[in-house]
Amino acid sequence: MQPRLPHPSSLHLTLSSCFLRAFFDETGTDTEKQIRLLQRVGIGAETLAADNGRIPEDQFAALYRLMASESQDEMVGLFSRPLPGAAMKFGGYIMITASTVGVALYRYSRFLHMIADDIEVVVAREDGVASVTLVEPSGPRRCREIGLELLLKVIHGVMSWLIGQNVPLISIDFAFAAPSYVDDLGALFPGPIHFDRPVTAITFDAALLDLSFRRTEQDLRTFLSRQPSEWLCSPSAKQPVTHLVRTCLLERGVGSLAAAEIAQALNMSQRTLSRRLEGEQTTLKHIQDTLRRDLAIHRLTQTLDSISDIANDLGFGDIASFYRAFRAWTGVAPGAYRRDGGASPVDA
């Protein structure tokens, strides 16, 4: 039986338990509240505690929305004072009537300056390169580092939404040291990431600023109803060949295709495929393993497929091998992950 696979664009990215622990720490969420919030959105305590735990992006998005609603703060305590509810809504209305992306970003920067004093957003261009910089006032930092990371991701996500495609970035710079969850930032931002830089900023092709776009109020309402998922989009623009391989595996069978078949499907030799993946700092095995992981998480939390069927569809010779791999991926057994994730178990 052909497994029910998600479309590549709908397969959720996953975030590490390390990122989630840092997020709770930076938002000042105490242990008792963490437990209550995790139960509400279907994330197991075992997953949070595991060194290699994984949380689907949609569960993190649900957690973020819940925290924002309870705190009446769209930055959930990451800035020195709450960002008023509906800030994204009003910022969106300001942007969608702009003539170009550059005008939209400038308007958004002025709007943020009115409601938040932890940072100033500065949009600039020079020699064909545009930048959006988060300028911090002198003295001690007023907002959390994750707050700076997420605000940059909001700006990148909004730009991508305005033009209807993922915006590739020339660089992503942070004015602080690399955090323990650095791999998660690599999954969120489509470009090379640098730490300990003078400022926190993203840079991209300045031609983007001159692009016109068309977004309606209905588009904005849909965007807002799905946040933060809409601005946490997986950046396939960062690794185009990796994205092609993932799409090929999803369409033709992650558990059955050999390297030669993948290369042939992509109209290139195995050597060329390997070289291009090396240029994107990955390997075919790594892509297959992470895709298996994400597919397993997707089907355990979004379907009622039996664990034995999932193991077979993902190319495992026996269910015991799948159990070992899933524990290595997430730190918990498939049955426990399914129960925590909200889908009714078929088997355990």
Tab-separated table of C-alpha atoms in Angstrom:
chain	number	residue	atom	x	y	z
A	1	MET	CA	0.000	0.000	0.000
A	2	GLN	CA	1.361	3.429	-0.970
A	3	PRO	CA	2.115	5.429	2.210
A	4	ARG	CA	0.415	8.762	2.704
A	5	LEU	CA	3.245	11.240	2.338
A	6	PRO	CA	2.919	14.978	2.833
A	7	HIS	CA	3.758	17.391	0.060
A	8	PRO	CA	7.323	18.721	0.476
A	9	SER	CA	5.997	22.178	1.277
A	10	SER	CA	3.703	20.851	4.011
A	11	LEU	CA	6.228	18.628	5.802
A	12	HIS	CA	6.908	20.501	9.012
A	13	LEU	CA	10.431	21.290	10.079
A	14	THR	CA	11.367	20.165	13.578
A	15	LEU	CA	13.153	22.077	16.323
A	16	SER	CA	15.414	20.622	18.980
A	17	SER	CA	14.560	20.177	22.630
A	18	CYS	CA	17.706	22.227	23.281
A	19	PHE	CA	16.066	25.187	21.509
A	20	LEU	CA	12.842	24.707	23.456
A	21	ARG	CA	14.663	24.588	26.802
A	22	ALA	CA	16.505	27.810	25.903
A	23	PHE	CA	13.227	29.384	24.799
A	24	PHE	CA	11.604	28.578	28.147
A	25	ASP	CA	14.652	29.884	30.001
A	26	GLU	CA	14.775	33.160	28.067
A	27	THR	CA	11.026	33.760	28.444
A	28	GLY	CA	11.268	33.131	32.205
A	29	THR	CA	8.805	30.227	32.112
A	30	ASP	CA	8.996	28.274	35.369
A	31	THR	CA	8.878	24.479	35.520
A	32	GLU	CA	5.256	24.246	36.660
A	33	LYS	CA	4.081	26.468	33.837
A	34	GLN	CA	6.240	24.574	31.339
A	35	ILE	CA	4.520	21.316	32.242
A	36	ARG	CA	1.060	22.864	31.858
A	37	LEU	CA	1.902	24.466	28.509
A	38	LEU	CA	3.490	21.303	27.131
A	39	GLN	CA	0.440	19.257	28.072
A	40	ARG	CA	-1.837	21.767	26.350
A	41	VAL	CA	0.015	21.482	23.024
A	42	GLY	CA	0.867	17.775	23.177
A	43	ILE	CA	4.629	17.895	23.776
A	44	GLY	CA	5.839	15.235	26.185
A	45	ALA	CA	8.042	16.033	29.156
A	46	GLU	CA	10.359	13.231	27.995
A	47	THR	CA	10.850	14.985	24.671
A	48	LEU	CA	11.762	18.260	26.367
A	49	ALA	CA	14.237	16.531	28.677
A	50	ALA	CA	15.921	14.389	26.002
A	51	ASP	CA	19.251	15.643	24.676
A	52	ASN	CA	18.157	14.800	21.133
A	53	GLY	CA	14.421	15.487	21.433
A	54	ARG	CA	12.593	16.934	18.409
A	55	ILE	CA	9.484	19.143	18.395
A	56	PRO	CA	7.455	19.614	15.192
A	57	GLU	CA	7.206	23.248	14.140
A	58	ASP	CA	3.394	23.172	14.352
A	59	GLN	CA	3.567	22.180	18.033
A	60	PHE	CA	6.050	24.955	18.747
A	61	ALA	CA	3.768	27.364	16.870
A	62	ALA	CA	0.816	26.262	19.021
A	63	LEU	CA	2.946	26.743	22.146
A	64	TYR	CA	3.988	30.224	21.023
A	65	ARG	CA	0.388	31.257	20.294
A	66	LEU	CA	-0.741	29.990	23.691
A	67	MET	CA	2.005	31.871	25.516
A	68	ALA	CA	1.333	35.062	23.544
A	69	SER	CA	-2.382	34.829	24.313
A	70	GLU	CA	-1.882	34.222	28.043
A	71	SER	CA	0.714	36.972	28.429
A	72	GLN	CA	-0.911	39.466	26.027
A	73	ASP	CA	2.590	39.885	24.611
A	74	GLU	CA	3.433	38.999	21.009
A	75	MET	CA	7.120	38.601	21.957
A	76	VAL	CA	6.252	36.388	24.984
A	77	GLY	CA	8.584	38.144	27.432
A	78	LEU	CA	11.623	38.297	25.135
A	79	PHE	CA	11.633	42.111	25.092
A	80	SER	CA	11.984	44.339	28.148
A	81	ARG	CA	8.302	45.243	27.955
A	82	PRO	CA	5.346	43.472	26.336
A	83	LEU	CA	4.695	43.934	22.626
A	84	PRO	CA	0.971	44.756	22.518
A	85	GLY	CA	-1.500	42.260	21.121
A	86	ALA	CA	-2.352	42.806	17.452
A	87	ALA	CA	1.053	44.428	16.801
A	88	MET	CA	1.649	42.056	13.890
A	89	LYS	CA	-1.847	42.768	12.592
A	90	PHE	CA	-1.396	46.538	12.476
A	91	GLY	CA	2.130	46.179	11.125
A	92	GLY	CA	0.727	43.983	8.365
A	93	TYR	CA	-1.925	46.527	7.379
A	94	ILE	CA	0.778	49.177	7.163
A	95	MET	CA	2.884	46.992	4.843
A	96	ILE	CA	0.351	45.567	2.388
A	97	THR	CA	-0.504	48.994	0.953
A	98	ALA	CA	3.152	49.783	0.173
A	99	SER	CA	4.299	50.091	-3.428
A	100	THR	CA	7.465	47.991	-3.018
A	101	VAL	CA	9.124	45.635	-0.554
A	102	GLY	CA	11.536	48.401	0.439
A	103	VAL	CA	8.719	50.782	1.314
A	104	ALA	CA	6.938	48.022	3.245
A	105	LEU	CA	10.056	47.274	5.305
A	106	TYR	CA	10.650	50.960	6.007
A	107	ARG	CA	7.062	51.376	7.209
A	108	TYR	CA	7.379	48.302	9.415
A	109	SER	CA	10.646	49.599	10.886
A	110	ARG	CA	9.004	52.919	11.797
A	111	PHE	CA	6.030	51.105	13.314
A	112	LEU	CA	8.294	48.958	15.514
A	113	HIS	CA	10.189	52.071	16.595
A	114	MET	CA	6.905	53.467	17.918
A	115	ILE	CA	6.004	50.443	20.038
A	116	ALA	CA	9.353	48.916	21.104
A	117	ASP	CA	12.425	50.678	22.472
A	118	ASP	CA	14.745	47.675	22.874
A	119	ILE	CA	15.977	47.935	19.288
A	120	GLU	CA	15.690	50.076	16.180
A	121	VAL	CA	15.202	48.376	12.811
A	122	VAL	CA	17.289	50.048	10.104
A	123	VAL	CA	16.829	49.239	6.398
A	124	ALA	CA	19.697	50.228	4.109
A	125	ARG	CA	21.329	49.464	0.754
A	126	GLU	CA	24.854	49.838	-0.590
A	127	ASP	CA	26.570	48.503	-3.722
A	128	GLY	CA	23.723	46.178	-4.651
A	129	VAL	CA	23.357	44.698	-1.165
A	130	ALA	CA	20.450	45.483	1.157
A	131	SER	CA	20.464	45.010	4.915
A	132	VAL	CA	18.040	44.992	7.800
A	133	THR	CA	19.909	45.720	11.020
A	134	LEU	CA	18.664	45.504	14.595
A	135	VAL	CA	20.422	48.434	16.249
A	136	GLU	CA	20.561	48.109	20.023
A	137	PRO	CA	20.873	51.129	22.347
A	138	SER	CA	24.098	51.587	24.297
A	139	GLY	CA	24.381	49.894	27.661
A	140	PRO	CA	23.243	46.421	28.712
A	141	ARG	CA	21.134	44.465	26.227
A	142	ARG	CA	17.447	45.060	26.892
A	143	CYS	CA	16.011	42.034	25.104
A	144	ARG	CA	16.830	38.357	25.016
A	145	GLU	CA	19.032	36.839	22.341
A	146	ILE	CA	16.221	34.547	21.177
A	147	GLY	CA	14.111	37.693	20.856
A	148	LEU	CA	16.630	39.132	18.392
A	149	GLU	CA	16.771	35.841	16.480
A	150	LEU	CA	12.998	35.573	16.232
A	151	LEU	CA	12.545	39.216	15.245
A	152	LEU	CA	15.015	38.733	12.375
A	153	LYS	CA	13.087	35.615	11.394
A	154	VAL	CA	9.802	37.569	11.504
A	155	ILE	CA	11.260	40.169	9.142
A	156	HIS	CA	12.615	37.502	6.793
A	157	GLY	CA	9.331	35.585	6.934
A	158	VAL	CA	7.261	38.684	6.187
A	159	MET	CA	9.489	39.585	3.216
A	160	SER	CA	9.117	36.055	1.872
A	161	TRP	CA	5.332	36.186	2.320
A	162	LEU	CA	5.014	39.550	0.580
A	163	ILE	CA	6.638	38.296	-2.626
A	164	GLY	CA	5.405	34.708	-2.391
A	165	GLN	CA	8.781	32.995	-2.310
A	166	ASN	CA	11.504	32.228	0.189
A	167	VAL	CA	14.084	35.035	0.196
A	168	PRO	CA	17.686	33.761	0.075
A	169	LEU	CA	20.038	35.655	2.369
A	170	ILE	CA	23.644	36.620	1.699
A	171	SER	CA	24.424	36.490	5.407
A	172	ILE	CA	22.846	36.357	8.845
A	173	ASP	CA	24.893	38.056	11.558
A	174	PHE	CA	24.359	37.970	15.318
A	175	ALA	CA	26.035	40.273	17.828
A	176	PHE	CA	26.532	37.475	20.348
A	177	ALA	CA	28.143	34.054	20.663
A	178	ALA	CA	26.754	30.930	19.018
A	179	PRO	CA	24.054	29.358	21.218
A	180	SER	CA	23.769	25.676	22.073
A	181	TYR	CA	20.928	25.314	19.540
A	182	VAL	CA	22.924	26.692	16.610
A	183	ASP	CA	21.719	23.911	14.282
A	184	ASP	CA	18.143	25.154	14.695
A	185	LEU	CA	19.151	28.591	13.433
A	186	GLY	CA	20.672	26.879	10.419
A	187	ALA	CA	17.296	25.261	9.749
A	188	LEU	CA	15.446	28.576	10.044
A	189	PHE	CA	17.630	30.994	8.082
A	190	PRO	CA	18.486	30.507	4.370
A	191	GLY	CA	22.099	31.605	4.285
A	192	PRO	CA	25.472	31.526	6.079
A	193	ILE	CA	25.231	32.406	9.780
A	194	HIS	CA	27.920	34.303	11.704
A	195	PHE	CA	28.244	35.082	15.413
A	196	ASP	CA	30.140	37.625	17.510
A	197	ARG	CA	29.566	40.275	14.835
A	198	PRO	CA	29.289	44.014	15.584
A	199	VAL	CA	25.552	44.061	14.849
A	200	THR	CA	22.625	41.693	14.383
A	201	ALA	CA	21.481	41.867	10.771
A	202	ILE	CA	20.456	40.071	7.591
A	203	THR	CA	21.755	41.000	4.129
A	204	PHE	CA	20.273	40.164	0.726
A	205	ASP	CA	20.153	41.265	-2.907
A	206	ALA	CA	19.128	44.920	-2.975
A	207	ALA	CA	16.975	44.289	-6.075
A	208	LEU	CA	14.440	42.726	-3.718
A	209	LEU	CA	13.669	46.139	-2.224
A	210	ASP	CA	12.384	47.364	-5.589
A	211	LEU	CA	9.984	44.475	-6.151
A	212	SER	CA	6.292	45.307	-6.223
A	213	PHE	CA	3.798	42.875	-4.724
A	214	ARG	CA	0.084	42.353	-4.295
A	215	ARG	CA	-1.354	41.285	-0.955
A	216	THR	CA	-4.989	41.712	0.094
A	217	GLU	CA	-6.616	42.035	3.506
A	218	GLN	CA	-7.809	38.443	3.151
A	219	ASP	CA	-4.218	37.334	2.477
A	220	LEU	CA	-3.156	39.158	5.632
A	221	ARG	CA	-5.916	37.575	7.719
A	222	THR	CA	-4.818	34.128	6.533
A	223	PHE	CA	-1.178	34.960	7.288
A	224	LEU	CA	-2.044	36.154	10.786
A	225	SER	CA	-4.214	33.116	11.517
A	226	ARG	CA	-1.225	30.865	10.848
A	227	GLN	CA	1.493	32.768	12.663
A	228	PRO	CA	4.103	32.032	13.804
A	229	SER	CA	4.113	29.115	11.327
A	230	GLU	CA	4.005	31.499	8.368
A	231	TRP	CA	7.256	33.224	9.340
A	232	LEU	CA	8.932	30.050	10.610
A	233	CYS	CA	8.879	28.629	7.065
A	234	SER	CA	11.591	26.095	6.209
A	235	PRO	CA	14.211	27.855	4.072
A	236	SER	CA	14.632	25.598	1.029
A	237	ALA	CA	16.317	28.546	-0.705
A	238	LYS	CA	19.370	27.906	1.446
A	239	GLN	CA	20.067	24.452	-0.045
A	240	PRO	CA	18.427	24.053	-3.465
A	241	VAL	CA	19.969	20.636	-4.275
A	242	THR	CA	19.137	19.331	-0.801
A	243	HIS	CA	15.554	20.458	-1.359
A	244	LEU	CA	15.456	18.660	-4.723
A	245	VAL	CA	16.730	15.456	-3.104
A	246	ARG	CA	14.155	15.684	-0.302
A	247	THR	CA	11.382	16.247	-2.827
A	248	CYS	CA	12.564	13.298	-4.917
A	249	LEU	CA	12.659	11.024	-1.872
A	250	LEU	CA	9.200	12.129	-0.785
A	251	GLU	CA	7.723	11.538	-4.219
A	252	ARG	CA	9.485	8.245	-5.025
A	253	GLY	CA	10.096	6.604	-1.656
A	254	VAL	CA	12.561	7.563	1.054
A	255	GLY	CA	13.049	3.940	2.059
A	256	SER	CA	13.638	2.470	-1.390
A	257	LEU	CA	15.675	4.777	-3.639
A	258	ALA	CA	19.395	4.154	-4.111
A	259	ALA	CA	21.895	6.944	-4.708
A	260	ALA	CA	22.169	6.119	-8.423
A	261	GLU	CA	18.389	6.338	-8.829
A	262	ILE	CA	18.243	9.705	-7.052
A	263	ALA	CA	21.023	11.112	-9.229
A	264	GLN	CA	19.327	9.833	-12.373
A	265	ALA	CA	15.988	11.346	-11.328
A	266	LEU	CA	17.741	14.707	-10.880
A	267	ASN	CA	19.551	14.402	-14.249
A	268	MET	CA	23.048	14.399	-12.836
A	269	SER	CA	25.805	11.899	-12.128
A	270	GLN	CA	26.350	10.489	-8.647
A	271	ARG	CA	29.673	12.317	-8.473
A	272	THR	CA	28.035	15.635	-9.386
A	273	LEU	CA	25.252	15.056	-6.878
A	274	SER	CA	27.748	14.250	-4.127
A	275	ARG	CA	29.874	17.296	-4.965
A	276	ARG	CA	26.909	19.673	-4.994
A	277	LEU	CA	25.620	18.314	-1.693
A	278	GLU	CA	29.089	18.708	-0.226
A	279	GLY	CA	28.938	22.345	-1.321
A	280	GLU	CA	25.743	22.658	0.723
A	281	GLN	CA	27.541	21.030	3.679
A	282	THR	CA	25.455	17.876	3.726
A	283	THR	CA	25.380	14.297	2.408
A	284	LEU	CA	22.791	12.037	0.867
A	285	LYS	CA	22.782	9.851	3.997
A	286	HIS	CA	22.176	12.870	6.235
A	287	ILE	CA	19.275	14.016	4.054
A	288	GLN	CA	17.723	10.546	4.078
A	289	ASP	CA	18.115	10.173	7.845
A	290	THR	CA	16.641	13.597	8.681
A	291	LEU	CA	13.800	13.073	6.209
A	292	ARG	CA	13.024	9.669	7.739
A	293	ARG	CA	13.007	11.327	11.145
A	294	ASP	CA	10.665	14.118	10.068
A	295	LEU	CA	8.370	11.725	8.201
A	296	ALA	CA	8.202	9.422	11.210
A	297	ILE	CA	7.305	12.359	13.469
A	298	HIS	CA	4.744	13.608	10.942
A	299	ARG	CA	2.984	10.255	10.621
A	300	LEU	CA	3.059	9.519	14.349
A	301	THR	CA	1.446	12.852	15.191
A	302	GLN	CA	-0.729	13.488	12.117
A	303	THR	CA	-1.995	10.012	11.114
A	304	LEU	CA	-3.245	6.793	12.683
A	305	ASP	CA	-0.903	4.614	10.611
A	306	SER	CA	0.465	1.684	12.562
A	307	ILE	CA	4.047	1.888	13.735
A	308	SER	CA	4.876	-1.287	11.805
A	309	ASP	CA	3.549	0.289	8.579
A	310	ILE	CA	5.555	3.455	9.212
A	311	ALA	CA	8.714	1.432	9.823
A	312	ASN	CA	8.172	-0.563	6.626
A	313	ASP	CA	7.396	2.495	4.486
A	314	LEU	CA	10.532	4.249	5.707
A	315	GLY	CA	12.675	1.316	4.621
A	316	PHE	CA	13.457	-0.385	7.918
A	317	GLY	CA	13.945	-4.135	7.698
A	318	ASP	CA	12.207	-4.768	11.013
A	319	ILE	CA	10.340	-2.785	13.647
A	320	ALA	CA	13.162	-3.174	16.186
A	321	SER	CA	15.503	-1.248	13.863
A	322	PHE	CA	12.935	1.519	13.574
A	323	TYR	CA	12.570	1.706	17.371
A	324	ARG	CA	16.347	2.045	17.794
A	325	ALA	CA	16.565	4.726	15.118
A	326	PHE	CA	13.615	6.699	16.498
A	327	ARG	CA	15.066	6.670	20.004
A	328	ALA	CA	18.369	7.926	18.571
A	329	TRP	CA	16.504	10.695	16.708
A	330	THR	CA	14.220	11.895	19.488
A	331	GLY	CA	15.206	10.280	22.787
A	332	VAL	CA	11.845	8.516	23.229
A	333	ALA	CA	10.056	5.459	21.826
A	334	PRO	CA	7.595	5.876	18.895
A	335	GLY	CA	4.583	4.861	20.965
A	336	ALA	CA	5.357	7.370	23.717
A	337	TYR	CA	5.954	10.107	21.153
A	338	ARG	CA	2.607	9.383	19.504
A	339	ARG	CA	0.739	9.531	22.797
A	340	ASP	CA	2.380	12.823	23.717
A	341	GLY	CA	1.837	14.216	20.232
A	342	GLY	CA	-1.908	13.770	20.303
A	343	ALA	CA	-2.645	11.058	17.717
A	344	SER	CA	-4.514	8.005	18.970
A	345	PRO	CA	-2.158	5.018	18.938
A	346	VAL	CA	-2.772	2.050	16.656
A	347	ASP	CA	0.012	0.086	18.274
A	348	ALA	CA	2.900	0.867	20.588
